[in-house]
């Protein structure tokens, strides 16, 4: 990770064991599209992952192939005692990240960098609005789980099918969309959240821009209160 201090660039190692999530166990969820959650079990490795600064919504870069090929994944859950849980979206592709997510097995060593990123929860805000699709569901899950008691929540989340929805906390406060129906920009217009909080918008790059325009130009949001993160774009590499 160029531009970061040596301590920030140092990588950690972890191993996958067992068949549940926490404490080094692994499980598979039904399609979303097949979210595999992987924990960090080895006591000898926990010290390398203990005490990290992991704000809700941050990501880690994982070595998925060879010595240089990395992919970025949002942290689903972090245990300060030294466990990182990732939730990897299997989109059916043939790229190195997709292959790693499907093929990584129990007992295999996984190398990852320290958590990074600015698309994170702003806990001091009274109203939190979440807009995105499957690729940001993991980050939203971490943010929703970390919200302070009494926080006001709203938003729109799109998935390919209802079976692709992750079990997010406060899920009943969100409008759930099925792809091919109401678009995320139109759903944002319909929701019409009043300015005064923070909106987290992420997913496909063009859709992120369209939702941002709805919020800023049509609904009167301050652009500084709209946090955006383009995770992907059709036919493009290099996005997260």
PDB file of N, CA and C in Angstrom, residues 122-185:
ATOM      1  N   UNK A 122     -20.399   7.580  10.476  1.00  0.00           N
ATOM      2  CA  UNK A 122     -20.277   8.829  11.228  1.00  0.00           C
ATOM      3  C   UNK A 122     -21.258   8.740  12.400  1.00  0.00           C
ATOM      4  N   UNK A 123     -20.844   8.143  13.514  1.00  0.00           N
ATOM      5  CA  UNK A 123     -21.783   7.808  14.594  1.00  0.00           C
ATOM      6  C   UNK A 123     -22.441   9.008  15.261  1.00  0.00           C
ATOM      7  N   UNK A 124     -21.832  10.183  15.153  1.00  0.00           N
ATOM      8  CA  UNK A 124     -22.390  11.346  15.846  1.00  0.00           C
ATOM      9  C   UNK A 124     -23.620  11.914  15.153  1.00  0.00           C
ATOM     10  N   UNK A 125     -23.915  11.463  13.926  1.00  0.00           N
ATOM     11  CA  UNK A 125     -25.041  11.971  13.157  1.00  0.00           C
ATOM     12  C   UNK A 125     -26.355  11.381  13.668  1.00  0.00           C
ATOM     13  N   UNK A 126     -27.401  12.191  13.671  1.00  0.00           N
ATOM     14  CA  UNK A 126     -28.694  11.728  14.186  1.00  0.00           C
ATOM     15  C   UNK A 126     -29.436  10.854  13.178  1.00  0.00           C
ATOM     16  N   UNK A 127     -29.284  11.143  11.872  1.00  0.00           N
ATOM     17  CA  UNK A 127     -30.020  10.411  10.829  1.00  0.00           C
ATOM     18  C   UNK A 127     -29.033   9.802   9.849  1.00  0.00           C
ATOM     19  N   UNK A 128     -29.141   8.494   9.634  1.00  0.00           N
ATOM     20  CA  UNK A 128     -28.252   7.765   8.733  1.00  0.00           C
ATOM     21  C   UNK A 128     -29.079   7.176   7.595  1.00  0.00           C
ATOM     22  N   UNK A 129     -28.689   7.491   6.356  1.00  0.00           N
ATOM     23  CA  UNK A 129     -29.400   7.016   5.168  1.00  0.00           C
ATOM     24  C   UNK A 129     -28.441   6.136   4.370  1.00  0.00           C
ATOM     25  N   UNK A 130     -28.871   4.912   4.036  1.00  0.00           N
ATOM     26  CA  UNK A 130     -28.032   3.947   3.337  1.00  0.00           C
ATOM     27  C   UNK A 130     -28.642   3.646   1.963  1.00  0.00           C
ATOM     28  N   UNK A 131     -27.849   3.825   0.904  1.00  0.00           N
ATOM     29  CA  UNK A 131     -28.333   3.554  -0.456  1.00  0.00           C
ATOM     30  C   UNK A 131     -27.269   2.756  -1.202  1.00  0.00           C
ATOM     31  N   UNK A 132     -27.629   1.571  -1.699  1.00  0.00           N
ATOM     32  CA  UNK A 132     -26.659   0.753  -2.429  1.00  0.00           C
ATOM     33  C   UNK A 132     -27.233  -0.600  -2.793  1.00  0.00           C
ATOM     34  N   UNK A 133     -26.335  -1.525  -3.205  1.00  0.00           N
ATOM     35  CA  UNK A 133     -26.757  -2.870  -3.593  1.00  0.00           C
ATOM     36  C   UNK A 133     -25.848  -3.912  -2.953  1.00  0.00           C
ATOM     37  N   UNK A 134     -25.835  -5.145  -3.523  1.00  0.00           N
ATOM     38  CA  UNK A 134     -25.138  -6.253  -2.876  1.00  0.00           C
ATOM     39  C   UNK A 134     -23.690  -5.940  -2.521  1.00  0.00           C
ATOM     40  N   UNK A 135     -22.993  -5.234  -3.410  1.00  0.00           N
ATOM     41  CA  UNK A 135     -21.560  -5.055  -3.204  1.00  0.00           C
ATOM     42  C   UNK A 135     -21.238  -4.205  -1.984  1.00  0.00           C
ATOM     43  N   UNK A 136     -22.192  -3.439  -1.514  1.00  0.00           N
ATOM     44  CA  UNK A 136     -21.946  -2.613  -0.324  1.00  0.00           C
ATOM     45  C   UNK A 136     -22.677  -3.163   0.899  1.00  0.00           C
ATOM     46  N   UNK A 137     -23.400  -4.258   0.731  1.00  0.00           N
ATOM     47  CA  UNK A 137     -24.170  -4.798   1.852  1.00  0.00           C
ATOM     48  C   UNK A 137     -23.298  -5.149   3.056  1.00  0.00           C
ATOM     49  N   UNK A 138     -22.086  -5.621   2.801  1.00  0.00           N
ATOM     50  CA  UNK A 138     -21.195  -5.987   3.906  1.00  0.00           C
ATOM     51  C   UNK A 138     -20.801  -4.750   4.710  1.00  0.00           C
ATOM     52  N   UNK A 139     -20.393  -3.682   4.012  1.00  0.00           N
ATOM     53  CA  UNK A 139     -20.043  -2.439   4.696  1.00  0.00           C
ATOM     54  C   UNK A 139     -21.244  -1.876   5.446  1.00  0.00           C
ATOM     55  N   UNK A 140     -22.419  -1.918   4.803  1.00  0.00           N
ATOM     56  CA  UNK A 140     -23.625  -1.445   5.480  1.00  0.00           C
ATOM     57  C   UNK A 140     -23.907  -2.286   6.728  1.00  0.00           C
ATOM     58  N   UNK A 141     -23.668  -3.593   6.628  1.00  0.00           N
ATOM     59  CA  UNK A 141     -23.897  -4.450   7.782  1.00  0.00           C
ATOM     60  C   UNK A 141     -23.060  -4.048   8.973  1.00  0.00           C
ATOM     61  N   UNK A 142     -21.779  -3.755   8.731  1.00  0.00           N
ATOM     62  CA  UNK A 142     -20.898  -3.325   9.820  1.00  0.00           C
ATOM     63  C   UNK A 142     -21.336  -1.983  10.388  1.00  0.00           C
ATOM     64  N   UNK A 143     -21.742  -1.056   9.515  1.00  0.00           N
ATOM     65  CA  UNK A 143     -22.184   0.258   9.970  1.00  0.00           C
ATOM     66  C   UNK A 143     -23.467   0.163  10.792  1.00  0.00           C
ATOM     67  N   UNK A 144     -24.431  -0.587  10.279  1.00  0.00           N
ATOM     68  CA  UNK A 144     -25.708  -0.710  10.981  1.00  0.00           C
ATOM     69  C   UNK A 144     -25.534  -1.348  12.361  1.00  0.00           C
ATOM     70  N   UNK A 145     -24.634  -2.320  12.441  1.00  0.00           N
ATOM     71  CA  UNK A 145     -24.400  -2.995  13.719  1.00  0.00           C
ATOM     72  C   UNK A 145     -23.749  -2.072  14.744  1.00  0.00           C
ATOM     73  N   UNK A 146     -23.069  -1.039  14.268  1.00  0.00           N
ATOM     74  CA  UNK A 146     -22.340  -0.142  15.170  1.00  0.00           C
ATOM     75  C   UNK A 146     -23.094   1.135  15.503  1.00  0.00           C
ATOM     76  N   UNK A 147     -24.292   1.304  14.976  1.00  0.00           N
ATOM     77  CA  UNK A 147     -25.045   2.532  15.233  1.00  0.00           C
ATOM     78  C   UNK A 147     -25.394   2.672  16.705  1.00  0.00           C
ATOM     79  N   UNK A 148     -25.315   3.875  17.223  1.00  0.00           N
ATOM     80  CA  UNK A 148     -25.698   4.080  18.628  1.00  0.00           C
ATOM     81  C   UNK A 148     -27.200   3.906  18.812  1.00  0.00           C
ATOM     82  N   UNK A 149     -27.584   3.583  20.005  1.00  0.00           N
ATOM     83  CA  UNK A 149     -28.990   3.387  20.322  1.00  0.00           C
ATOM     84  C   UNK A 149     -29.763   4.673  20.067  1.00  0.00           C
ATOM     85  N   UNK A 150     -30.911   4.534  19.409  1.00  0.00           N
ATOM     86  CA  UNK A 150     -31.759   5.688  19.151  1.00  0.00           C
ATOM     87  C   UNK A 150     -31.477   6.396  17.842  1.00  0.00           C
ATOM     88  N   UNK A 151     -30.484   5.941  17.093  1.00  0.00           N
ATOM     89  CA  UNK A 151     -30.179   6.580  15.817  1.00  0.00           C
ATOM     90  C   UNK A 151     -31.344   6.398  14.848  1.00  0.00           C
ATOM     91  N   UNK A 152     -31.593   7.406  14.047  1.00  0.00           N
ATOM     92  CA  UNK A 152     -32.643   7.323  13.029  1.00  0.00           C
ATOM     93  C   UNK A 152     -32.047   6.713  11.770  1.00  0.00           C
ATOM     94  N   UNK A 153     -32.752   5.732  11.193  1.00  0.00           N
ATOM     95  CA  UNK A 153     -32.224   4.964  10.067  1.00  0.00           C
ATOM     96  C   UNK A 153     -33.249   4.910   8.949  1.00  0.00           C
ATOM     97  N   UNK A 154     -32.764   5.081   7.700  1.00  0.00           N
ATOM     98  CA  UNK A 154     -33.600   4.857   6.525  1.00  0.00           C
ATOM     99  C   UNK A 154     -32.678   4.517   5.364  1.00  0.00           C
ATOM    100  N   UNK A 155     -33.270   4.149   4.231  1.00  0.00           N
ATOM    101  CA  UNK A 155     -32.435   3.855   3.077  1.00  0.00           C
ATOM    102  C   UNK A 155     -33.074   2.870   2.122  1.00  0.00           C
ATOM    103  N   UNK A 156     -32.338   2.561   1.042  1.00  0.00           N
ATOM    104  CA  UNK A 156     -32.792   1.650  -0.007  1.00  0.00           C
ATOM    105  C   UNK A 156     -31.633   0.722  -0.355  1.00  0.00           C
ATOM    106  N   UNK A 157     -31.893  -0.569  -0.365  1.00  0.00           N
ATOM    107  CA  UNK A 157     -30.874  -1.548  -0.740  1.00  0.00           C
ATOM    108  C   UNK A 157     -31.452  -2.471  -1.810  1.00  0.00           C
ATOM    109  N   UNK A 158     -30.733  -2.596  -2.917  1.00  0.00           N
ATOM    110  CA  UNK A 158     -31.174  -3.414  -4.039  1.00  0.00           C
ATOM    111  C   UNK A 158     -30.400  -4.724  -4.089  1.00  0.00           C
ATOM    112  N   UNK A 159     -31.110  -5.830  -4.347  1.00  0.00           N
ATOM    113  CA  UNK A 159     -30.476  -7.128  -4.555  1.00  0.00           C
ATOM    114  C   UNK A 159     -31.097  -7.797  -5.781  1.00  0.00           C
ATOM    115  N   UNK A 160     -30.396  -8.797  -6.305  1.00  0.00           N
ATOM    116  CA  UNK A 160     -30.909  -9.503  -7.483  1.00  0.00           C
ATOM    117  C   UNK A 160     -32.188 -10.239  -7.172  1.00  0.00           C
ATOM    118  N   UNK A 161     -32.216 -10.922  -6.025  1.00  0.00           N
ATOM    119  CA  UNK A 161     -33.416 -11.605  -5.560  1.00  0.00           C
ATOM    120  C   UNK A 161     -33.524 -11.410  -4.053  1.00  0.00           C
ATOM    121  N   UNK A 162     -34.692 -11.647  -3.461  1.00  0.00           N
ATOM    122  CA  UNK A 162     -34.796 -11.558  -1.996  1.00  0.00           C
ATOM    123  C   UNK A 162     -33.847 -12.502  -1.270  1.00  0.00           C
ATOM    124  N   UNK A 163     -33.490 -13.632  -1.879  1.00  0.00           N
ATOM    125  CA  UNK A 163     -32.571 -14.581  -1.241  1.00  0.00           C
ATOM    126  C   UNK A 163     -31.159 -14.030  -1.123  1.00  0.00           C
ATOM    127  N   UNK A 164     -30.844 -12.955  -1.845  1.00  0.00           N
ATOM    128  CA  UNK A 164     -29.505 -12.381  -1.831  1.00  0.00           C
ATOM    129  C   UNK A 164     -29.313 -11.343  -0.732  1.00  0.00           C
ATOM    130  N   UNK A 165     -30.300 -11.159   0.102  1.00  0.00           N
ATOM    131  CA  UNK A 165     -30.202 -10.149   1.158  1.00  0.00           C
ATOM    132  C   UNK A 165     -29.434 -10.687   2.355  1.00  0.00           C
ATOM    133  N   UNK A 166     -28.428  -9.947   2.777  1.00  0.00           N
ATOM    134  CA  UNK A 166     -27.687 -10.327   3.975  1.00  0.00           C
ATOM    135  C   UNK A 166     -28.520 -10.010   5.222  1.00  0.00           C
ATOM    136  N   UNK A 167     -28.277 -10.731   6.307  1.00  0.00           N
ATOM    137  CA  UNK A 167     -29.021 -10.481   7.547  1.00  0.00           C
ATOM    138  C   UNK A 167     -28.459  -9.267   8.279  1.00  0.00           C
ATOM    139  N   UNK A 168     -28.905  -8.091   7.880  1.00  0.00           N
ATOM    140  CA  UNK A 168     -28.406  -6.851   8.452  1.00  0.00           C
ATOM    141  C   UNK A 168     -29.228  -6.455   9.673  1.00  0.00           C
ATOM    142  N   UNK A 169     -28.550  -5.875  10.648  1.00  0.00           N
ATOM    143  CA  UNK A 169     -29.289  -5.296  11.763  1.00  0.00           C
ATOM    144  C   UNK A 169     -30.086  -4.102  11.249  1.00  0.00           C
ATOM    145  N   UNK A 170     -31.237  -3.871  11.849  1.00  0.00           N
ATOM    146  CA  UNK A 170     -32.127  -2.773  11.461  1.00  0.00           C
ATOM    147  C   UNK A 170     -32.610  -2.917  10.014  1.00  0.00           C
ATOM    148  N   UNK A 171     -32.640  -4.149   9.504  1.00  0.00           N
ATOM    149  CA  UNK A 171     -33.060  -4.365   8.118  1.00  0.00           C
ATOM    150  C   UNK A 171     -34.484  -3.884   7.876  1.00  0.00           C
ATOM    151  N   UNK A 172     -35.320  -3.920   8.915  1.00  0.00           N
ATOM    152  CA  UNK A 172     -36.707  -3.504   8.745  1.00  0.00           C
ATOM    153  C   UNK A 172     -36.848  -1.999   8.585  1.00  0.00           C
ATOM    154  N   UNK A 173     -35.762  -1.248   8.817  1.00  0.00           N
ATOM    155  CA  UNK A 173     -35.799   0.205   8.625  1.00  0.00           C
ATOM    156  C   UNK A 173     -35.455   0.604   7.186  1.00  0.00           C
ATOM    157  N   UNK A 174     -35.077  -0.379   6.357  1.00  0.00           N
ATOM    158  CA  UNK A 174     -34.653  -0.118   4.992  1.00  0.00           C
ATOM    159  C   UNK A 174     -35.728  -0.545   4.002  1.00  0.00           C
ATOM    160  N   UNK A 175     -35.762   0.137   2.851  1.00  0.00           N
ATOM    161  CA  UNK A 175     -36.610  -0.283   1.738  1.00  0.00           C
ATOM    162  C   UNK A 175     -35.809  -1.248   0.871  1.00  0.00           C
ATOM    163  N   UNK A 176     -36.291  -2.476   0.711  1.00  0.00           N
ATOM    164  CA  UNK A 176     -35.580  -3.491  -0.057  1.00  0.00           C
ATOM    165  C   UNK A 176     -36.140  -3.561  -1.474  1.00  0.00           C
ATOM    166  N   UNK A 177     -35.250  -3.499  -2.448  1.00  0.00           N
ATOM    167  CA  UNK A 177     -35.630  -3.488  -3.863  1.00  0.00           C
ATOM    168  C   UNK A 177     -35.120  -4.746  -4.537  1.00  0.00           C
ATOM    169  N   UNK A 178     -35.835  -5.206  -5.539  1.00  0.00           N
ATOM    170  CA  UNK A 178     -35.386  -6.309  -6.375  1.00  0.00           C
ATOM    171  C   UNK A 178     -34.997  -5.756  -7.739  1.00  0.00           C
ATOM    172  N   UNK A 179     -33.825  -6.115  -8.199  1.00  0.00           N
ATOM    173  CA  UNK A 179     -33.308  -5.582  -9.461  1.00  0.00           C
ATOM    174  C   UNK A 179     -34.291  -5.831 -10.603  1.00  0.00           C
ATOM    175  N   UNK A 180     -34.456  -4.798 -11.434  1.00  0.00           N
ATOM    176  CA  UNK A 180     -35.415  -4.878 -12.519  1.00  0.00           C
ATOM    177  C   UNK A 180     -36.710  -4.152 -12.200  1.00  0.00           C
ATOM    178  N   UNK A 181     -36.902  -3.791 -10.929  1.00  0.00           N
ATOM    179  CA  UNK A 181     -38.058  -3.012 -10.514  1.00  0.00           C
ATOM    180  C   UNK A 181     -37.678  -1.546 -10.392  1.00  0.00           C
ATOM    181  N   UNK A 182     -38.049  -0.937  -9.280  1.00  0.00           N
ATOM    182  CA  UNK A 182     -37.700   0.469  -9.045  1.00  0.00           C
ATOM    183  C   UNK A 182     -36.191   0.625  -8.935  1.00  0.00           C
ATOM    184  N   UNK A 183     -35.635   1.596  -9.641  1.00  0.00           N
ATOM    185  CA  UNK A 183     -34.188   1.823  -9.602  1.00  0.00           C
ATOM    186  C   UNK A 183     -33.809   2.516  -8.302  1.00  0.00           C
ATOM    187  N   UNK A 184     -32.525   2.454  -7.961  1.00  0.00           N
ATOM    188  CA  UNK A 184     -32.066   3.122  -6.741  1.00  0.00           C
ATOM    189  C   UNK A 184     -32.263   4.643  -6.792  1.00  0.00           C
ATOM    190  N   UNK A 185     -31.985   5.324  -7.928  1.00  0.00           N
ATOM    191  CA  UNK A 185     -32.277   6.764  -7.959  1.00  0.00           C
ATOM    192  C   UNK A 185     -33.764   7.065  -7.735  1.00  0.00           C
TER     193      UNK A 185
END
